[in-house]
């Protein structure tokens, strides 16, 4: 006669609870840990830093992690065989429903209030970035840029305008900095409100309705050029690209832009760059930049709506017959672009002999002495490995916080 096993009614309940936690644990942790926290700013101080990241909305279809896993998030590129303006406009109008950066959802509707709340908590310096790519492509190199900000500005705030990072997966990526008590927020931008009452409002409205030629460069990249201008115009602060390492405090900088190159004889700048912008709220030059963007937009010429835009506008306002009142400082390449994109690879290499070691030592000293930061030209250097003993490795070691940059 066989024995029967008696199963306690408690066991199925425990198993069910375990399964639920396994399936939903990330979301539970996300909602619980994103609430306001306070930690000691310094082991030798009783002061605290408050992380004011708001509790997120529940995930909507627009913000599911699966949406950006395909690697095609908002990368709509007009086929190169569509060389005519009308053909490109027709193609773009047809594919507008797939271009999510232009769509509204519960997150976009709360953009201004969330950002105002975040910036209201004693931000010593306001930094902004944009991220228009899939969450999975925001890696250690990009997080390093954020780390370097807080290394030099521990009481600063960093806002990343990003639809993809404003998600559970995005929160996990930024969590190490949040756990250190730094004020960082990834937020889904509401482009209509961001561009409202600016010189690009009409241009954006027509583009959103499929009445403008997007060109053959991904429109999202040109929108990133525009978003940085608009967010500084509306809120003021510092914009930096995600491939920029901050080396020293920006506290002494006001209403400035950096030269990328200069004439070796006259020492006058020959090109400016928009990878770093420092401007007060409602600065008139930002308005001029946006006016030029709207009236001269060309989505098929690389850099035309970015570095070339700021260069041609400032050349006009500082040239013969220029009107006063713009109050802008042009910094030398040593400030933000101390190494040209054609030479950036040398900084990733380990010195192979005494001569290269001496060069690396001199370069490191020069950067630490003269530069506010260094642009890594990620399009050029993203495939490079940071070799042990290289200039970049030594810079990163001195200016990182989490320091897992490989």
XYZ file of C-alpha atoms in Angstrom:
406
model
C 0.000 0.000 0.000
C 1.599 3.213 -1.223
C 2.004 6.277 0.905
C 0.436 9.544 -0.126
C 2.324 12.828 0.068
C 0.448 15.642 1.688
C 1.305 19.031 0.089
C 0.901 22.046 2.316
C -1.441 24.684 0.866
C 1.221 27.279 1.720
C 3.740 25.877 -0.779
C 1.826 26.757 -3.977
C 1.375 30.297 -2.665
C 5.105 30.684 -2.043
C 5.930 29.310 -5.490
C 3.455 31.663 -7.156
C 4.929 34.645 -5.299
C 8.441 33.637 -6.329
C 7.401 33.419 -9.977
C 5.782 36.863 -9.843
C 8.890 38.410 -8.287
C 11.092 36.727 -10.887
C 8.998 38.042 -13.762
C 8.290 41.487 -12.391
C 11.234 42.109 -10.108
C 12.942 44.659 -12.348
C 9.852 46.809 -12.461
C 9.348 46.539 -8.704
C 12.968 47.460 -8.010
C 12.783 50.294 -10.550
C 9.754 51.893 -8.926
C 11.038 51.477 -5.411
C 14.600 52.656 -5.951
C 13.841 55.668 -8.130
C 12.187 57.490 -5.258
C 13.984 60.338 -3.509
C 17.095 59.263 -1.636
C 19.636 61.166 0.426
C 23.219 60.218 1.146
C 26.294 61.859 2.568
C 28.014 64.021 -0.016
C 31.326 63.591 1.731
C 32.434 61.181 4.416
C 33.809 64.110 6.352
C 30.690 66.215 6.034
C 27.197 66.071 7.457
C 25.704 67.704 4.353
C 23.557 65.641 2.041
C 22.794 65.470 -1.651
C 19.186 64.723 -2.529
C 18.548 62.669 -5.630
C 15.297 64.130 -6.885
C 14.504 61.762 -9.706
C 10.743 61.387 -9.899
C 8.884 58.125 -9.708
C 8.196 57.177 -13.326
C 4.906 56.556 -14.987
C 3.983 52.974 -15.694
C 5.507 51.742 -18.924
C 3.388 52.561 -21.931
C 3.721 50.924 -25.372
C 5.873 53.871 -26.462
C 8.431 53.244 -23.729
C 8.700 49.461 -23.649
C 12.247 48.170 -23.729
C 11.452 46.088 -26.821
C 10.856 49.263 -28.790
C 14.529 50.157 -29.026
C 16.086 46.689 -29.075
C 15.919 46.414 -32.839
C 18.639 49.035 -33.236
C 16.464 51.073 -35.592
C 14.983 53.465 -33.060
C 14.196 56.698 -34.915
C 16.906 55.964 -37.462
C 14.607 56.536 -40.407
C 16.911 57.393 -43.284
C 15.540 58.382 -46.654
C 16.780 55.877 -49.262
C 19.669 57.302 -51.272
C 17.939 56.513 -54.545
C 15.321 59.155 -53.651
C 17.386 62.128 -54.742
C 14.497 64.453 -55.534
C 12.967 66.736 -52.917
C 9.380 65.708 -53.664
C 10.250 62.005 -53.545
C 11.906 62.429 -50.159
C 8.958 64.368 -48.755
C 6.505 61.724 -49.997
C 8.604 58.941 -48.482
C 8.942 60.778 -45.172
C 5.221 61.555 -44.956
C 4.447 57.876 -45.496
C 6.838 56.785 -42.720
C 5.984 59.491 -40.173
C 3.944 57.072 -37.995
C 7.175 55.106 -37.402
C 9.128 58.183 -36.284
C 8.476 58.007 -32.553
C 10.518 61.020 -31.523
C 7.731 63.131 -33.041
C 4.935 61.304 -31.234
C 3.275 62.274 -27.955
C 2.622 59.984 -25.007
C 2.159 60.233 -21.241
C 5.861 60.904 -20.787
C 6.074 63.809 -23.234
C 3.039 65.470 -21.663
C 4.828 65.701 -18.324
C 8.150 66.908 -19.760
C 8.120 70.520 -18.586
C 6.797 69.796 -15.092
C 9.256 66.960 -14.529
C 12.177 69.057 -15.733
C 11.171 72.082 -13.669
C 10.863 69.904 -10.577
C 14.268 68.357 -11.210
C 16.022 71.686 -11.786
C 14.440 73.273 -8.712
C 16.611 71.309 -6.275
C 19.692 73.500 -5.896
C 21.557 72.710 -9.110
C 24.935 74.412 -8.872
C 25.372 74.016 -12.637
C 22.784 72.737 -15.121
C 24.143 70.315 -17.709
C 22.216 68.870 -20.649
C 22.837 66.025 -23.086
C 20.724 64.459 -25.810
C 20.489 60.759 -26.628
C 18.457 59.759 -29.681
C 19.806 56.222 -30.119
C 18.682 52.880 -28.651
C 19.242 52.385 -24.936
C 21.563 49.444 -25.520
C 24.033 51.698 -27.373
C 24.503 53.954 -24.324
C 27.599 52.196 -23.045
C 30.531 52.828 -20.715
C 32.036 55.514 -22.948
C 28.833 57.537 -22.783
C 28.389 57.031 -19.051
C 31.971 58.207 -18.613
C 30.960 61.644 -19.936
C 28.333 61.859 -17.205
C 30.811 60.657 -14.567
C 33.304 63.351 -15.540
C 30.632 66.032 -15.087
C 29.998 64.998 -11.496
C 33.703 64.530 -10.748
C 34.179 68.281 -11.350
C 30.645 69.370 -10.348
C 29.418 67.118 -7.506
C 26.504 69.491 -6.835
C 25.554 69.885 -10.472
C 22.521 68.484 -12.295
C 22.557 66.517 -15.537
C 19.457 66.163 -17.693
C 19.580 63.765 -20.638
C 16.862 64.474 -23.197
C 16.115 60.950 -24.337
C 13.028 58.929 -25.083
C 14.905 55.632 -24.830
C 16.833 56.255 -21.606
C 13.603 57.383 -19.899
C 12.774 53.726 -19.245
C 13.457 50.908 -16.835
C 16.520 49.839 -18.795
C 17.750 53.421 -18.950
C 17.331 53.764 -15.207
C 19.486 50.695 -14.647
C 22.239 52.224 -16.764
C 22.211 55.475 -14.774
C 21.633 53.813 -11.408
C 25.333 53.699 -10.380
C 25.451 57.508 -10.471
C 22.100 57.793 -8.726
C 23.347 55.429 -6.039
C 26.250 57.830 -5.457
C 23.695 60.575 -4.795
C 24.283 62.567 -7.971
C 21.418 64.442 -9.593
C 20.810 62.948 -13.013
C 17.558 62.559 -14.947
C 16.780 60.985 -18.305
C 13.590 62.573 -19.575
C 11.428 62.126 -22.655
C 11.347 65.501 -24.406
C 8.135 67.086 -25.613
C 9.410 68.656 -28.808
C 6.312 70.785 -29.559
C 6.523 72.466 -26.150
C 10.315 72.700 -26.298
C 10.154 74.525 -29.629
C 7.039 76.564 -28.798
C 7.589 80.338 -28.867
C 10.972 79.963 -30.516
C 12.051 80.759 -34.104
C 11.793 77.062 -35.050
C 8.179 76.506 -33.969
C 6.717 76.862 -37.475
C 9.543 74.891 -39.077
C 9.012 72.000 -36.665
C 5.242 72.028 -37.118
C 5.634 71.738 -40.888
C 8.250 69.011 -40.555
C 6.026 67.085 -38.158
C 3.185 67.219 -40.680
C 5.414 65.927 -43.469
C 5.629 69.198 -45.374
C 9.415 69.628 -45.179
C 12.251 67.820 -46.899
C 14.045 65.836 -44.154
C 17.109 65.328 -46.322
C 19.194 62.160 -46.451
C 20.928 62.485 -43.071
C 18.849 60.925 -40.238
C 16.451 63.648 -39.123
C 16.946 62.631 -35.490
C 20.555 63.824 -35.681
C 19.478 67.228 -36.916
C 16.798 67.355 -34.232
C 19.547 66.747 -31.678
C 21.335 69.843 -33.009
C 18.118 71.778 -32.540
C 17.145 70.338 -29.156
C 20.376 71.540 -27.539
C 19.732 75.094 -28.726
C 16.114 75.089 -27.565
C 16.735 73.576 -24.126
C 19.466 76.128 -23.384
C 17.225 78.912 -24.662
C 14.349 77.790 -22.430
C 16.315 76.788 -19.308
C 19.933 77.965 -19.624
C 23.044 76.016 -18.669
C 25.695 73.872 -20.332
C 25.213 71.441 -23.187
C 27.851 68.760 -23.829
C 28.005 65.808 -26.205
C 28.140 62.286 -24.798
C 31.692 61.816 -26.115
C 33.180 64.663 -24.088
C 35.263 64.217 -20.927
C 35.054 67.130 -18.500
C 38.454 67.890 -16.953
C 37.732 70.912 -14.769
C 34.876 73.006 -13.444
C 32.796 75.093 -15.846
C 31.746 77.438 -13.054
C 33.797 80.335 -14.440
C 32.392 80.047 -17.966
C 29.536 82.229 -19.182
C 27.992 82.596 -22.645
C 30.754 80.929 -24.612
C 31.391 78.553 -27.465
C 34.613 76.834 -28.494
C 36.656 77.082 -31.665
C 37.479 73.755 -33.283
C 40.255 75.192 -35.436
C 42.182 78.437 -35.934
C 44.271 80.002 -38.658
C 47.938 79.322 -37.798
C 48.998 82.792 -38.916
C 46.222 85.172 -37.892
C 45.137 83.011 -34.921
C 41.523 83.787 -35.817
C 39.087 80.913 -35.579
C 38.205 79.102 -38.800
C 35.508 76.770 -37.468
C 33.421 76.581 -34.320
C 31.706 73.508 -32.916
C 28.431 72.908 -31.070
C 29.534 69.869 -29.027
C 29.828 72.197 -26.011
C 27.638 75.256 -25.491
C 27.461 77.471 -22.392
C 24.635 80.030 -22.421
C 22.250 81.896 -20.181
C 18.524 81.393 -20.537
C 16.995 83.385 -23.433
C 20.400 84.417 -24.732
C 19.878 86.286 -28.051
C 22.556 84.287 -29.849
C 20.623 81.060 -29.263
C 17.662 82.759 -30.907
C 19.862 83.655 -33.895
C 21.064 80.066 -34.138
C 17.480 78.798 -34.264
C 16.445 81.435 -36.806
C 19.247 80.285 -39.079
C 18.367 76.629 -38.524
C 14.768 77.230 -39.622
C 15.543 79.447 -42.607
C 18.545 77.508 -43.966
C 17.845 73.901 -42.984
C 19.524 71.361 -45.238
C 19.120 67.760 -44.133
C 21.515 66.354 -46.709
C 24.731 68.169 -45.776
C 26.686 66.745 -42.845
C 27.319 69.314 -40.128
C 25.399 72.053 -41.936
C 22.845 72.377 -39.121
C 25.449 71.933 -36.374
C 29.086 73.133 -36.407
C 28.664 74.991 -39.692
C 25.501 76.679 -38.420
C 27.096 78.159 -35.300
C 30.158 79.138 -37.366
C 28.244 81.063 -40.017
C 25.973 82.819 -37.515
C 28.813 83.999 -35.293
C 30.872 85.027 -38.328
C 27.975 87.259 -39.321
C 27.358 88.863 -35.945
C 31.065 89.482 -35.289
C 31.969 90.620 -38.796
C 31.890 94.048 -40.398
C 28.705 95.930 -39.551
C 27.850 93.523 -36.730
C 25.396 94.723 -34.118
C 26.536 94.796 -30.466
C 24.742 93.124 -27.602
C 25.357 89.421 -28.140
C 27.904 89.124 -25.327
C 29.606 85.888 -26.388
C 33.144 84.610 -25.824
C 34.923 82.440 -28.391
C 37.318 80.086 -26.605
C 40.440 78.728 -28.287
C 40.571 75.078 -29.408
C 42.580 74.318 -26.257
C 39.409 74.746 -24.177
C 37.131 72.034 -25.625
C 38.828 70.626 -28.732
C 42.516 70.369 -27.813
C 43.035 67.354 -30.089
C 41.762 67.313 -33.670
C 39.606 64.399 -34.790
C 42.349 63.284 -37.197
C 44.801 62.821 -34.293
C 42.537 61.541 -31.522
C 43.648 57.938 -32.083
C 47.124 58.659 -30.747
C 45.689 59.362 -27.300
C 44.273 55.838 -27.040
C 47.623 54.128 -27.652
C 50.052 52.887 -25.029
C 53.441 54.613 -25.372
C 55.771 52.204 -27.151
C 59.098 53.890 -26.464
C 60.691 56.677 -24.457
C 59.913 59.347 -27.040
C 56.199 58.483 -27.142
C 56.133 58.253 -23.337
C 57.578 61.770 -23.082
C 55.044 63.001 -25.629
C 52.180 61.415 -23.656
C 53.416 62.983 -20.422
C 53.637 66.432 -22.039
C 50.197 66.060 -23.643
C 48.639 65.002 -20.361
C 50.146 68.000 -18.567
C 48.929 70.348 -21.289
C 45.392 68.971 -21.179
C 45.158 69.179 -17.409
C 46.537 72.720 -17.464
C 44.674 74.297 -20.385
C 41.580 72.254 -21.258
C 38.129 72.365 -19.688
C 37.546 69.029 -21.349
C 38.350 66.932 -24.370
C 36.079 65.901 -27.219
C 36.730 62.266 -28.129
C 35.205 62.496 -31.615
C 33.367 59.246 -31.031
C 32.521 58.738 -34.685
C 36.251 58.455 -35.264
C 37.361 56.796 -32.002
C 34.466 54.543 -30.976
C 36.254 51.422 -32.217
C 39.477 52.213 -30.366
C 40.428 50.326 -27.227
C 41.705 52.409 -24.315
C 45.155 50.918 -23.846
C 46.858 50.758 -20.458
C 49.151 53.733 -19.945
C 47.640 55.791 -22.769
C 46.766 59.461 -22.371
C 43.044 58.650 -22.400
C 43.460 55.908 -19.806
C 45.265 58.281 -17.470
C 42.733 61.067 -18.042
C 39.834 58.739 -17.424
C 41.419 57.329 -14.260
C 41.705 60.839 -12.870
C 38.212 62.006 -13.833
C 35.934 58.989 -13.499
C 33.794 57.916 -10.547
C 32.722 54.353 -11.308
C 35.833 53.836 -13.443
C 34.709 50.868 -15.549
C 35.352 52.467 -18.889
C 36.743 49.644 -21.023
